[in-house]
Amino acid sequence: MSPKDVNRELRELHELAAKQTALGEIRGAPAADPVNAPMIRHWLAAMGDENPIYLDRGLAPPAMAQVWTMQGPQDRQKDASPVDDLLTALNAAGYTGVVATNCEQTYHRYARIGEVLTPATRFTSLAGPKKTALGEGYFATWTVTWYADGEEPVAEMMFRVLKFRPREKRRPYPLKPAVNQDTAFFWDGVERGELRIQSCADCGALRHPPGPMCPDCRSAARSHVVASGDGVLYSYVVHHHPPVPGRETPFVVAVVELPEGVRIVGNVVDCPPEEVGIGMSLRVTYRSMDDDVILPMWAPRES
């Protein structure tokens, strides 16, 4: 989608939200059945609530407010609320994912057996687009108030949902790194944006690639340090052939010398192969290859 289209979509969604907010509170259809003892009895049993006050005094548990006016699919077609048009527009724009984020209920009084509750919905706000862990989306908020016999408010509920655009699952990167008890610390660091170097827990010597034993003192005690992320190109090759699954050729495979005193192999990115040269200053960067694999790579360091 072009920036122009994105801006138009953003404008249209917020204009629709403002229109729905301006409608104010819209009354829905009254509940199909009045507040009744059998439904209260079922609710109390399901919730494990043994408080006798409800049935003894002909009162409904306050949290049941929404139960009395729950709609079936056919009812939603006939009894639209200010929220429906906006949710439909968000779906049409690709924000088809939905997750409830929070809900706040306020109770004014008990509903009494025999009363008929009527819901009234007021759309209050649309916030977004926001970037979330689920994907980019909008937070939509509305309030429902339940009136007894159409007049006195019994309870109200603020409800907020995130309508998000589900992320497309990326094709798995075919060259999975080997992760074992010797290398797990390194890949854990990569996920956190840290370039970790294995160290001997006894003599402190650094080593890379990781291994089970210190080559200096032969200790099996291991630890690690976090490197600065800077490096200098020590050696490299430009790979043209054969094809490598998941990669486009040509690409640069380099040996990078770190100021900590070890060397590490990785790709040089963000630089045409013909401009790569021995001794160039590099900085580690992290690239997501698929939904699971992140690799450390090296880019020219800005002066």
PDB file of N, CA, C and O in Angstrom, residues 1-47:
ATOM      1  N   MET A   1       0.838  -1.183   0.000  1.00  0.00           N
ATOM      2  CA  MET A   1       0.000   0.000   0.000  1.00  0.00           C
ATOM      3  C   MET A   1       0.884   1.248   0.000  1.00  0.00           C
ATOM      4  O   MET A   1       1.821   1.355   0.792  1.00  0.00           O
ATOM      5  N   SER A   2       0.596   2.192  -0.887  1.00  0.00           N
ATOM      6  CA  SER A   2       1.398   3.405  -0.996  1.00  0.00           C
ATOM      7  C   SER A   2       1.135   4.318   0.206  1.00  0.00           C
ATOM      8  O   SER A   2       0.084   4.224   0.849  1.00  0.00           O
ATOM      9  N   PRO A   3       2.088   5.229   0.519  1.00  0.00           N
ATOM     10  CA  PRO A   3       1.858   6.179   1.621  1.00  0.00           C
ATOM     11  C   PRO A   3       0.569   6.978   1.450  1.00  0.00           C
ATOM     12  O   PRO A   3      -0.128   7.279   2.428  1.00  0.00           O
ATOM     13  N   LYS A   4       0.235   7.308   0.194  1.00  0.00           N
ATOM     14  CA  LYS A   4      -0.996   8.054  -0.063  1.00  0.00           C
ATOM     15  C   LYS A   4      -2.221   7.234   0.334  1.00  0.00           C
ATOM     16  O   LYS A   4      -3.164   7.754   0.955  1.00  0.00           O
ATOM     17  N   ASP A   5      -2.203   5.943  -0.016  1.00  0.00           N
ATOM     18  CA  ASP A   5      -3.322   5.070   0.335  1.00  0.00           C
ATOM     19  C   ASP A   5      -3.415   4.875   1.847  1.00  0.00           C
ATOM     20  O   ASP A   5      -4.519   4.827   2.410  1.00  0.00           O
ATOM     21  N   VAL A   6      -2.260   4.754   2.498  1.00  0.00           N
ATOM     22  CA  VAL A   6      -2.240   4.587   3.952  1.00  0.00           C
ATOM     23  C   VAL A   6      -2.862   5.807   4.633  1.00  0.00           C
ATOM     24  O   VAL A   6      -3.673   5.684   5.554  1.00  0.00           O
ATOM     25  N   ASN A   7      -2.490   6.998   4.160  1.00  0.00           N
ATOM     26  CA  ASN A   7      -3.036   8.224   4.744  1.00  0.00           C
ATOM     27  C   ASN A   7      -4.538   8.340   4.516  1.00  0.00           C
ATOM     28  O   ASN A   7      -5.280   8.800   5.390  1.00  0.00           O
ATOM     29  N   ARG A   8      -4.994   7.927   3.336  1.00  0.00           N
ATOM     30  CA  ARG A   8      -6.424   7.976   3.052  1.00  0.00           C
ATOM     31  C   ARG A   8      -7.184   7.006   3.953  1.00  0.00           C
ATOM     32  O   ARG A   8      -8.239   7.353   4.507  1.00  0.00           O
ATOM     33  N   GLU A   9      -6.643   5.814   4.116  1.00  0.00           N
ATOM     34  CA  GLU A   9      -7.279   4.827   4.987  1.00  0.00           C
ATOM     35  C   GLU A   9      -7.353   5.343   6.420  1.00  0.00           C
ATOM     36  O   GLU A   9      -8.390   5.227   7.078  1.00  0.00           O
ATOM     37  N   LEU A  10      -6.249   5.914   6.903  1.00  0.00           N
ATOM     38  CA  LEU A  10      -6.210   6.455   8.257  1.00  0.00           C
ATOM     39  C   LEU A  10      -7.267   7.542   8.430  1.00  0.00           C
ATOM     40  O   LEU A  10      -8.017   7.554   9.419  1.00  0.00           O
ATOM     41  N   ARG A  11      -7.354   8.437   7.464  1.00  0.00           N
ATOM     42  CA  ARG A  11      -8.307   9.540   7.534  1.00  0.00           C
ATOM     43  C   ARG A  11      -9.744   9.024   7.534  1.00  0.00           C
ATOM     44  O   ARG A  11     -10.582   9.463   8.328  1.00  0.00           O
ATOM     45  N   GLU A  12     -10.030   8.077   6.646  1.00  0.00           N
ATOM     46  CA  GLU A  12     -11.392   7.570   6.529  1.00  0.00           C
ATOM     47  C   GLU A  12     -11.838   6.838   7.797  1.00  0.00           C
ATOM     48  O   GLU A  12     -12.984   6.978   8.238  1.00  0.00           O
ATOM     49  N   LEU A  13     -10.942   6.064   8.389  1.00  0.00           N
ATOM     50  CA  LEU A  13     -11.299   5.336   9.601  1.00  0.00           C
ATOM     51  C   LEU A  13     -11.571   6.300  10.763  1.00  0.00           C
ATOM     52  O   LEU A  13     -12.538   6.132  11.507  1.00  0.00           O
ATOM     53  N   HIS A  14     -10.736   7.320  10.896  1.00  0.00           N
ATOM     54  CA  HIS A  14     -10.940   8.261  11.992  1.00  0.00           C
ATOM     55  C   HIS A  14     -12.161   9.152  11.742  1.00  0.00           C
ATOM     56  O   HIS A  14     -12.851   9.547  12.695  1.00  0.00           O
ATOM     57  N   GLU A  15     -12.447   9.460  10.483  1.00  0.00           N
ATOM     58  CA  GLU A  15     -13.667  10.220  10.184  1.00  0.00           C
ATOM     59  C   GLU A  15     -14.909   9.401  10.537  1.00  0.00           C
ATOM     60  O   GLU A  15     -15.881   9.926  11.086  1.00  0.00           O
ATOM     61  N   LEU A  16     -14.877   8.098  10.214  1.00  0.00           N
ATOM     62  CA  LEU A  16     -16.002   7.240  10.557  1.00  0.00           C
ATOM     63  C   LEU A  16     -16.135   7.125  12.075  1.00  0.00           C
ATOM     64  O   LEU A  16     -17.256   7.160  12.608  1.00  0.00           O
ATOM     65  N   ALA A  17     -15.005   7.016  12.778  1.00  0.00           N
ATOM     66  CA  ALA A  17     -15.045   6.930  14.239  1.00  0.00           C
ATOM     67  C   ALA A  17     -15.657   8.191  14.833  1.00  0.00           C
ATOM     68  O   ALA A  17     -16.472   8.129  15.764  1.00  0.00           O
ATOM     69  N   ALA A  18     -15.283   9.354  14.301  1.00  0.00           N
ATOM     70  CA  ALA A  18     -15.845  10.615  14.793  1.00  0.00           C
ATOM     71  C   ALA A  18     -17.357  10.672  14.538  1.00  0.00           C
ATOM     72  O   ALA A  18     -18.136  11.150  15.385  1.00  0.00           O
ATOM     73  N   LYS A  19     -17.781  10.163  13.385  1.00  0.00           N
ATOM     74  CA  LYS A  19     -19.216  10.143  13.054  1.00  0.00           C
ATOM     75  C   LYS A  19     -19.978   9.244  14.029  1.00  0.00           C
ATOM     76  O   LYS A  19     -21.058   9.615  14.516  1.00  0.00           O
ATOM     77  N   GLN A  20     -19.399   8.063  14.325  1.00  0.00           N
ATOM     78  CA  GLN A  20     -20.087   7.141  15.228  1.00  0.00           C
ATOM     79  C   GLN A  20     -20.110   7.693  16.653  1.00  0.00           C
ATOM     80  O   GLN A  20     -21.078   7.506  17.374  1.00  0.00           O
ATOM     81  N   THR A  21     -19.054   8.376  17.047  1.00  0.00           N
ATOM     82  CA  THR A  21     -19.028   8.990  18.376  1.00  0.00           C
ATOM     83  C   THR A  21     -20.114  10.062  18.490  1.00  0.00           C
ATOM     84  O   THR A  21     -20.786  10.191  19.517  1.00  0.00           O
ATOM     85  N   ALA A  22     -20.290  10.839  17.414  1.00  0.00           N
ATOM     86  CA  ALA A  22     -21.272  11.927  17.419  1.00  0.00           C
ATOM     87  C   ALA A  22     -22.707  11.407  17.531  1.00  0.00           C
ATOM     88  O   ALA A  22     -23.610  12.146  17.933  1.00  0.00           O
ATOM     89  N   LEU A  23     -22.942  10.156  17.189  1.00  0.00           N
ATOM     90  CA  LEU A  23     -24.294   9.596  17.298  1.00  0.00           C
ATOM     91  C   LEU A  23     -24.756   9.512  18.742  1.00  0.00           C
ATOM     92  O   LEU A  23     -25.963   9.470  19.016  1.00  0.00           O
ATOM     93  N   GLY A  24     -23.781   9.478  19.658  1.00  0.00           N
ATOM     94  CA  GLY A  24     -24.135   9.366  21.064  1.00  0.00           C
ATOM     95  C   GLY A  24     -24.634   7.976  21.404  1.00  0.00           C
ATOM     96  O   GLY A  24     -24.297   6.986  20.749  1.00  0.00           O
ATOM     97  N   GLU A  25     -25.489   7.887  22.410  1.00  0.00           N
ATOM     98  CA  GLU A  25     -25.976   6.601  22.901  1.00  0.00           C
ATOM     99  C   GLU A  25     -27.151   6.119  22.048  1.00  0.00           C
ATOM    100  O   GLU A  25     -28.135   6.816  21.872  1.00  0.00           O
ATOM    101  N   ILE A  26     -27.014   4.906  21.523  1.00  0.00           N
ATOM    102  CA  ILE A  26     -28.058   4.322  20.679  1.00  0.00           C
ATOM    103  C   ILE A  26     -28.683   3.139  21.416  1.00  0.00           C
ATOM    104  O   ILE A  26     -27.995   2.187  21.778  1.00  0.00           O
ATOM    105  N   ARG A  27     -30.002   3.212  21.625  1.00  0.00           N
ATOM    106  CA  ARG A  27     -30.713   2.140  22.321  1.00  0.00           C
ATOM    107  C   ARG A  27     -30.847   0.919  21.412  1.00  0.00           C
ATOM    108  O   ARG A  27     -31.143   1.031  20.224  1.00  0.00           O
ATOM    109  N   GLY A  28     -30.645  -0.241  22.015  1.00  0.00           N
ATOM    110  CA  GLY A  28     -30.876  -1.483  21.307  1.00  0.00           C
ATOM    111  C   GLY A  28     -32.238  -2.045  21.638  1.00  0.00           C
ATOM    112  O   GLY A  28     -33.073  -1.391  22.283  1.00  0.00           O
ATOM    113  N   ALA A  29     -32.462  -3.269  21.200  1.00  0.00           N
ATOM    114  CA  ALA A  29     -33.745  -3.914  21.464  1.00  0.00           C
ATOM    115  C   ALA A  29     -33.784  -4.407  22.906  1.00  0.00           C
ATOM    116  O   ALA A  29     -32.774  -4.850  23.451  1.00  0.00           O
ATOM    117  N   PRO A  30     -34.944  -4.348  23.553  1.00  0.00           N
ATOM    118  CA  PRO A  30     -35.063  -4.886  24.915  1.00  0.00           C
ATOM    119  C   PRO A  30     -34.742  -6.377  24.935  1.00  0.00           C
ATOM    120  O   PRO A  30     -34.833  -7.075  23.923  1.00  0.00           O
ATOM    121  N   ALA A  31     -34.350  -6.860  26.099  1.00  0.00           N
ATOM    122  CA  ALA A  31     -34.062  -8.282  26.251  1.00  0.00           C
ATOM    123  C   ALA A  31     -35.267  -9.118  25.858  1.00  0.00           C
ATOM    124  O   ALA A  31     -36.421  -8.715  26.063  1.00  0.00           O
ATOM    125  N   ALA A  32     -35.004 -10.292  25.286  1.00  0.00           N
ATOM    126  CA  ALA A  32     -36.098 -11.168  24.870  1.00  0.00           C
ATOM    127  C   ALA A  32     -36.875 -11.707  26.062  1.00  0.00           C
ATOM    128  O   ALA A  32     -38.077 -12.000  25.961  1.00  0.00           O
ATOM    129  N   ASP A  33     -36.204 -11.830  27.214  1.00  0.00           N
ATOM    130  CA  ASP A  33     -36.856 -12.354  28.415  1.00  0.00           C
ATOM    131  C   ASP A  33     -36.544 -11.444  29.595  1.00  0.00           C
ATOM    132  O   ASP A  33     -35.465 -10.838  29.662  1.00  0.00           O
ATOM    133  N   PRO A  34     -37.457 -11.340  30.526  1.00  0.00           N
ATOM    134  CA  PRO A  34     -37.181 -10.554  31.728  1.00  0.00           C
ATOM    135  C   PRO A  34     -36.159 -11.273  32.608  1.00  0.00           C
ATOM    136  O   PRO A  34     -35.877 -12.466  32.423  1.00  0.00           O
ATOM    137  N   VAL A  35     -35.614 -10.549  33.557  1.00  0.00           N
ATOM    138  CA  VAL A  35     -34.737 -11.158  34.557  1.00  0.00           C
ATOM    139  C   VAL A  35     -35.533 -12.260  35.254  1.00  0.00           C
ATOM    140  O   VAL A  35     -36.678 -12.033  35.681  1.00  0.00           O
ATOM    141  N   ASN A  36     -34.939 -13.473  35.318  1.00  0.00           N
ATOM    142  CA  ASN A  36     -35.718 -14.606  35.819  1.00  0.00           C
ATOM    143  C   ASN A  36     -34.874 -15.531  36.694  1.00  0.00           C
ATOM    144  O   ASN A  36     -33.644 -15.601  36.572  1.00  0.00           O
ATOM    145  N   ALA A  37     -35.562 -16.235  37.575  1.00  0.00           N
ATOM    146  CA  ALA A  37     -34.898 -17.088  38.557  1.00  0.00           C
ATOM    147  C   ALA A  37     -34.147 -18.266  37.928  1.00  0.00           C
ATOM    148  O   ALA A  37     -33.039 -18.590  38.365  1.00  0.00           O
ATOM    149  N   PRO A  38     -34.699 -18.978  36.918  1.00  0.00           N
ATOM    150  CA  PRO A  38     -33.948 -20.111  36.364  1.00  0.00           C
ATOM    151  C   PRO A  38     -32.573 -19.700  35.819  1.00  0.00           C
ATOM    152  O   PRO A  38     -31.581 -20.395  36.047  1.00  0.00           O
ATOM    153  N   MET A  39     -32.510 -18.564  35.106  1.00  0.00           N
ATOM    154  CA  MET A  39     -31.226 -18.130  34.566  1.00  0.00           C
ATOM    155  C   MET A  39     -30.267 -17.751  35.696  1.00  0.00           C
ATOM    156  O   MET A  39     -29.071 -18.049  35.633  1.00  0.00           O
ATOM    157  N   ILE A  40     -30.786 -17.093  36.745  1.00  0.00           N
ATOM    158  CA  ILE A  40     -29.937 -16.744  37.881  1.00  0.00           C
ATOM    159  C   ILE A  40     -29.400 -18.011  38.544  1.00  0.00           C
ATOM    160  O   ILE A  40     -28.229 -18.103  38.905  1.00  0.00           O
ATOM    161  N   ARG A  41     -30.274 -19.008  38.678  1.00  0.00           N
ATOM    162  CA  ARG A  41     -29.865 -20.268  39.300  1.00  0.00           C
ATOM    163  C   ARG A  41     -28.750 -20.939  38.491  1.00  0.00           C
ATOM    164  O   ARG A  41     -27.769 -21.439  39.052  1.00  0.00           O
ATOM    165  N   HIS A  42     -28.880 -20.941  37.164  1.00  0.00           N
ATOM    166  CA  HIS A  42     -27.832 -21.521  36.309  1.00  0.00           C
ATOM    167  C   HIS A  42     -26.518 -20.757  36.474  1.00  0.00           C
ATOM    168  O   HIS A  42     -25.437 -21.340  36.544  1.00  0.00           O
ATOM    169  N   TRP A  43     -26.619 -19.434  36.508  1.00  0.00           N
ATOM    170  CA  TRP A  43     -25.409 -18.591  36.645  1.00  0.00           C
ATOM    171  C   TRP A  43     -24.689 -18.893  37.965  1.00  0.00           C
ATOM    172  O   TRP A  43     -23.466 -19.078  38.006  1.00  0.00           O
ATOM    173  N   LEU A  44     -25.459 -18.926  39.054  1.00  0.00           N
ATOM    174  CA  LEU A  44     -24.861 -19.165  40.366  1.00  0.00           C
ATOM    175  C   LEU A  44     -24.177 -20.528  40.419  1.00  0.00           C
ATOM    176  O   LEU A  44     -23.087 -20.665  40.985  1.00  0.00           O
ATOM    177  N   ALA A  45     -24.798 -21.533  39.796  1.00  0.00           N
ATOM    178  CA  ALA A  45     -24.198 -22.866  39.785  1.00  0.00           C
ATOM    179  C   ALA A  45     -22.905 -22.873  38.965  1.00  0.00           C
ATOM    180  O   ALA A  45     -21.902 -23.468  39.366  1.00  0.00           O
ATOM    181  N   ALA A  46     -22.931 -22.190  37.808  1.00  0.00           N
ATOM    182  CA  ALA A  46     -21.743 -22.160  36.951  1.00  0.00           C
ATOM    183  C   ALA A  46     -20.595 -21.420  37.625  1.00  0.00           C
ATOM    184  O   ALA A  46     -19.418 -21.793  37.478  1.00  0.00           O
ATOM    185  N   MET A  47     -20.901 -20.377  38.372  1.00  0.00           N
ATOM    186  CA  MET A  47     -19.875 -19.571  39.018  1.00  0.00           C
ATOM    187  C   MET A  47     -19.477 -20.096  40.394  1.00  0.00           C
ATOM    188  O   MET A  47     -18.530 -19.600  41.006  1.00  0.00           O
TER     189      MET A  47
END
